[in-house]
XYZ file of C-alpha atoms in Angstrom:
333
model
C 147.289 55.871 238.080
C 147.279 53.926 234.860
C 149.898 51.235 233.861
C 151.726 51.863 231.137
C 150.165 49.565 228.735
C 146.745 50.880 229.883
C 148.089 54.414 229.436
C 149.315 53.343 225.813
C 145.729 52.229 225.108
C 143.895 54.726 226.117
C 146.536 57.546 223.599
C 145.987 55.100 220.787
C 142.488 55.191 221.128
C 142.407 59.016 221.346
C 144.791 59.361 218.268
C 142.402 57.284 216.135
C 139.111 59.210 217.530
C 141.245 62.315 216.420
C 142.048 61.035 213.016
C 138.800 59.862 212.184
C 136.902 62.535 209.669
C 133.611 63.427 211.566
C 129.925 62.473 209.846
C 130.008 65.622 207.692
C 133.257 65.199 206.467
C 133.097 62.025 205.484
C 130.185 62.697 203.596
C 131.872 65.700 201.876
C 134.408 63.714 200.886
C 131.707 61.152 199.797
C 130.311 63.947 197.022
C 133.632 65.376 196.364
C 135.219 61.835 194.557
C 132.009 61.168 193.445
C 132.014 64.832 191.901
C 135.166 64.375 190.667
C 134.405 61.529 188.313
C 132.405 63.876 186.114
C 133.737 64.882 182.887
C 134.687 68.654 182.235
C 135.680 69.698 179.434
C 138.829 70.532 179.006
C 140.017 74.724 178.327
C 139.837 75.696 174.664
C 142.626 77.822 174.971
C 144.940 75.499 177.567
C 148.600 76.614 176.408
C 151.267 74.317 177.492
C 153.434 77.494 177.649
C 151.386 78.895 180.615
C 151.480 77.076 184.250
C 149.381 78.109 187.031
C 151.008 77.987 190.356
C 148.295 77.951 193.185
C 149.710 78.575 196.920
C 146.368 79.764 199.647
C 148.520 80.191 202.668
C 149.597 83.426 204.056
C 153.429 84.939 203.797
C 155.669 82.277 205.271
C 154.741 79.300 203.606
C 154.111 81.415 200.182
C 157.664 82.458 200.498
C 158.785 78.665 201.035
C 157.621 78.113 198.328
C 159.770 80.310 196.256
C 162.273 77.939 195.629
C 160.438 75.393 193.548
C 159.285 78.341 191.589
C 162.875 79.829 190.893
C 163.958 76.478 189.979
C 160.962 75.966 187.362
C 161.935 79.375 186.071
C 165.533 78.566 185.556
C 165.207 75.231 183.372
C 162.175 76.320 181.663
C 162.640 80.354 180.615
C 159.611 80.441 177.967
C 157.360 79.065 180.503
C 154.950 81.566 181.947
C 154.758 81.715 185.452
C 151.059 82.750 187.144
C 150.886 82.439 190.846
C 147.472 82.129 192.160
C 147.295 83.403 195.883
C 145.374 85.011 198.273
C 145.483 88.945 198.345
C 147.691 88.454 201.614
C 150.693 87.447 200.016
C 150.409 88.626 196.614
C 152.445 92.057 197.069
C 155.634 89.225 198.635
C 155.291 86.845 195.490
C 154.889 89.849 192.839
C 158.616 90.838 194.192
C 160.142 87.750 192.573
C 160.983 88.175 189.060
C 160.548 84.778 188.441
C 156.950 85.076 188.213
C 155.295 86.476 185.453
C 151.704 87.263 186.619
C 150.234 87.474 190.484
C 146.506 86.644 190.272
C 144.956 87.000 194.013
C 141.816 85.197 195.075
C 139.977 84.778 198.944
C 140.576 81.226 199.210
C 137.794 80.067 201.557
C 139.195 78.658 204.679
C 142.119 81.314 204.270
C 140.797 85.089 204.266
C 140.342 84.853 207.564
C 136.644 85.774 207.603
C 133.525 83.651 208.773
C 131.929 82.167 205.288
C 128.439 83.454 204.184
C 126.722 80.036 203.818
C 127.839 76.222 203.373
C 127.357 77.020 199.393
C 129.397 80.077 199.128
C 133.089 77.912 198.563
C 131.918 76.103 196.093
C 129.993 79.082 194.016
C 133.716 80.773 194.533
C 135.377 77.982 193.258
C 133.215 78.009 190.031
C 133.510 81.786 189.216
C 137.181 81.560 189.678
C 137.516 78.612 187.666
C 135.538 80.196 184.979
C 138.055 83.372 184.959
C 140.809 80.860 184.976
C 139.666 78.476 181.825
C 139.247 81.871 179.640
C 143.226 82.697 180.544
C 143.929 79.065 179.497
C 146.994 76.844 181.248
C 148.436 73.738 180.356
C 149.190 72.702 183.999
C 148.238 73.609 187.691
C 150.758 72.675 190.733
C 148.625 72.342 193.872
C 151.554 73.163 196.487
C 149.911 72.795 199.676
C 149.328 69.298 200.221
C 146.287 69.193 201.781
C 144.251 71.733 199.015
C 141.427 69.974 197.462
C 139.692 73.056 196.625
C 141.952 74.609 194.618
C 142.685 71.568 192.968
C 138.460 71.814 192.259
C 139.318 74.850 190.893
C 141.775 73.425 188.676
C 139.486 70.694 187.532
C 136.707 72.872 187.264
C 138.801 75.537 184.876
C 139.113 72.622 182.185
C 143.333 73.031 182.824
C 144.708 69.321 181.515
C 147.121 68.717 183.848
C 146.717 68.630 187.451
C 150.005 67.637 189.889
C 149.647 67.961 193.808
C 149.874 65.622 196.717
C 148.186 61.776 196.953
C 145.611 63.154 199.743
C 142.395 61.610 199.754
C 140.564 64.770 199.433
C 142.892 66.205 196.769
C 144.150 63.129 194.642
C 140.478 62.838 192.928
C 140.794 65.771 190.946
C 144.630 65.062 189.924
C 146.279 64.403 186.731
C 149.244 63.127 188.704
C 149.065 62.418 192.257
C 152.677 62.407 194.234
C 152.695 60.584 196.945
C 153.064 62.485 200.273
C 155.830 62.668 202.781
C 156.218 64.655 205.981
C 158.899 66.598 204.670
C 160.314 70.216 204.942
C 158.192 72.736 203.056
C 160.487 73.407 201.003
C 161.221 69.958 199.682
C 157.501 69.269 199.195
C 157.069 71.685 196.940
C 160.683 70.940 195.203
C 159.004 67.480 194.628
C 155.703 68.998 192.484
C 158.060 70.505 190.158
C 160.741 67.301 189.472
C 158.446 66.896 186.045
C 159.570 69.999 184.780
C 163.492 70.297 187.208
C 164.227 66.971 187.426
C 165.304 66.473 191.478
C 167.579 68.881 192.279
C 170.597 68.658 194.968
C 170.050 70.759 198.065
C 173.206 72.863 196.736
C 170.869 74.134 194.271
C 168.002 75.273 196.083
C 168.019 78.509 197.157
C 166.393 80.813 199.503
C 165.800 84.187 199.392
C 163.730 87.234 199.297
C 164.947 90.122 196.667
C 165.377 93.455 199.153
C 164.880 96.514 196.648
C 167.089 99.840 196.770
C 163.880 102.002 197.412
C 162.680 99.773 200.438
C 166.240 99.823 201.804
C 166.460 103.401 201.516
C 163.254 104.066 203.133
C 164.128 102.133 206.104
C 167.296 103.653 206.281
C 165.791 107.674 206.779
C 162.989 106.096 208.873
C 165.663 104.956 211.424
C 167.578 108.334 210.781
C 164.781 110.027 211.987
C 164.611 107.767 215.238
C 168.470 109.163 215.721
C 169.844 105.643 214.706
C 172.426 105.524 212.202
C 173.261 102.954 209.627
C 176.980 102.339 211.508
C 174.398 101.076 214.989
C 173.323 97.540 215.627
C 169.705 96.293 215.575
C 167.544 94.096 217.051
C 164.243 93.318 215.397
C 161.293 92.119 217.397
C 157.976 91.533 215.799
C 155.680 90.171 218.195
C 152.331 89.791 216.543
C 151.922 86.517 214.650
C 147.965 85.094 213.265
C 147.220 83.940 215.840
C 146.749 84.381 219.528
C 148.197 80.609 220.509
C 151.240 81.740 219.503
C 151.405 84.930 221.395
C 153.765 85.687 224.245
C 153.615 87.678 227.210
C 154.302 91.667 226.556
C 155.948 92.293 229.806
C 158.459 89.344 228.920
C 159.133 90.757 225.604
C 160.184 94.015 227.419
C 162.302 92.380 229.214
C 164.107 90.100 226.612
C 163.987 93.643 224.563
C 166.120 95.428 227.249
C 168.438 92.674 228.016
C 169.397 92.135 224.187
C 169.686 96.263 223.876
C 172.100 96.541 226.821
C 174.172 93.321 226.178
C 174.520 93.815 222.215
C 174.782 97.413 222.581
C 171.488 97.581 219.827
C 168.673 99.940 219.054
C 165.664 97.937 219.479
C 163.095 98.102 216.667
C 159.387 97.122 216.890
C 157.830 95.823 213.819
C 154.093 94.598 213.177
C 150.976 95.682 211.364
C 148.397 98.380 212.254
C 146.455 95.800 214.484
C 149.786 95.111 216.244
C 150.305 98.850 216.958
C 149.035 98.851 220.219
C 150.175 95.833 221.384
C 153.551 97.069 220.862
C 153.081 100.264 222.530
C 152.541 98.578 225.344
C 155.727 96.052 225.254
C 158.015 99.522 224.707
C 155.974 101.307 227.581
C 157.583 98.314 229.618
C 160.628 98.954 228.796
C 163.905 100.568 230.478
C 165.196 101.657 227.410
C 164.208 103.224 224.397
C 162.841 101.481 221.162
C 162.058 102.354 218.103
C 158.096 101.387 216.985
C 158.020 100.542 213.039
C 154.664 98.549 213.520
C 152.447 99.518 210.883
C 154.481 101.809 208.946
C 155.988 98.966 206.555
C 155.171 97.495 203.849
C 156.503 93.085 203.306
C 159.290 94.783 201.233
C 160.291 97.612 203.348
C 160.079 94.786 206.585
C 162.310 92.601 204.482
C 164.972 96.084 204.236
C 164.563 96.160 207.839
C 165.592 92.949 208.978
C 168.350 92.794 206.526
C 170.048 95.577 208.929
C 169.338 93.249 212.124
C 171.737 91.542 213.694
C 168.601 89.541 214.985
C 165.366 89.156 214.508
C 162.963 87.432 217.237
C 159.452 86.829 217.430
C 156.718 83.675 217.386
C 156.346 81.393 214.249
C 155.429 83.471 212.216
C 155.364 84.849 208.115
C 157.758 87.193 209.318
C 160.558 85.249 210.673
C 160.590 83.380 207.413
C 160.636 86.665 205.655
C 163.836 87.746 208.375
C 165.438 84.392 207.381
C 164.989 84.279 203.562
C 167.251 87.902 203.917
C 169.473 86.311 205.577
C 169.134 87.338 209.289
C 169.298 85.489 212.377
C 166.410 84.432 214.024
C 164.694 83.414 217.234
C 161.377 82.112 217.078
């Protein structure tokens, strides 16, 4: 057994072993500040009208974003508003009224699939940029913290201003580094856009996700058909999440399923995409009682409809449950 200052040597030593970039990195981040002392020149047609809003990250933390972007749309109305995501998310952020344009790009590191060589981010970061620098913006807001690519792209597209986090990989290619704290999500990104909001009180943050009448009406007459009426409780349960780490057992979702239908007196409803489909098939087949399966016939806004009706909504950390909570719902994660 080891003592406990022994013990509290040997976890310090592991955390810095951890936190120290391997070879390659550091050398990438050698070549990316020395890249980033090049000149580019800036956009010819850079309009400080237009602001490019560029969010990689898949549904949950896209739509915790959406309150930095309401608030830049509500003190600065003239302003356009172009969100630059990955296809992922773009149908949830082209809901919002507040923005005025959804442009969708693979972000490298993001899509999901294996890249082609150790070339093939940066020759997608210059073709984007190239697309980008013929639209023409007067700013960029890097919200995830730890982007340096698309604040490459940013540089790279000749756009003037540049405001994201004070990372070492990102601050390089910055106009205006903010210096990071490990806050919410939400308050990170309320922080990028203090330039143009000033720092708003919590009161005045808001989060939400805008359910429309079609959606809400196609859930409804989907549950019809299942013989559940709009007067009956639900319970929501999607089960699938990203990843497989934060997967839980199917015969324990069964059983949490059941309990929740026979204690609430609720129609259980199984949500998920067509990849999830089987999964959940197998979670009802465990089940005493009957459940409705929804996984793979919704779309984000028809899923937002749906858990709007829920009196709960349950399932890992996922896109999701932020998606059940910015409607309102209760949720279990």
């Amino acid at each position: 057994m080891l003592d406990k200052e022994t013990l509290a040597l040997r976890n310090q030593r592991l955390a810095e072993a951890y936190h120290t970039p391997a070879p390659r990195h550091r050398l990438r981040r050698a070549l990316l500040h020395a890249f980033a002392k090049l000149p580019v020149p800036l956009s010819q047609r850079a309009s400080a009208h237009r602001l490019l809003l560029i969010r990689p990250d898949h549904l949950g933390d896209v739509l915790l974003t959406m309150p930095a972007i309401q608030a830049l749309r509500a003190t600065n109305p003239y302003t356009e508003l172009h969100a630059l995501v990955g296809p992922w998310s773009a149908e949830a952020i082209a809901s919002y009224p507040e923005v005025d344009q959804v442009l969708t790009l693979s972000f490298p590191g993001f899509s999901r699939e294996p890249k082609l060589s150790w070339r093939s981010p940066y020759e997608i970061a210059a073709a984007a940029a190239r697309h980008l620098r013929r639209i023409g913006y007067g700013s960029a807001i890097i919200f995830r913290p730890d982007h340096w690519w698309g604040a490459l792209v940013a540089k790279l597209a000749g756009i003037p201003e540049r405001i994201g986090y004070d990372l070492p990989d990102v601050a390089p290619f910055l106009t205006t580094a903010t210096a990071y704290q490990p806050l919410h999500a939400v308050q990170q990104s309320m922080r990028l856009v203090e330039r143009w909001c000033g720092p708003l009180p919590s009161s005045q943050v808001h989060y939400y996700f805008p359910v429309d009448a079609a959606s809400q009406a196609y859930v409804d007459g989907y549950l019809q058909e299942w013989g559940i009426p709009p007067s009956r409780a639900l319970v929501c349960i999607h089960p699938g999440s990203g990843t497989w780490v934060k997967q839980w057992q199917e015969d324990r979702w069964a059983r949490v399923a059941d309990t929740l239908s026979e204690q609430l007196d609720a129609a259980v409803v199984f949500s998920g995409g067509d990849h999830e489909l089987a999964m959940v098939r197998r979670i009802a087949a465990h089940m005493r009682h009957p459940a409705c399966i929804m996984a793979g016939d919704t779309r984000i806004n028809q899923l937002a409809a749906l858990f709007r009706r829920a009196r709960v909504v349950l399932g890992p950390d996922s896109g999701p449950l932020h998606l059940a909570a910015a409607v309102g719902s209760p949720t279990v994660a």
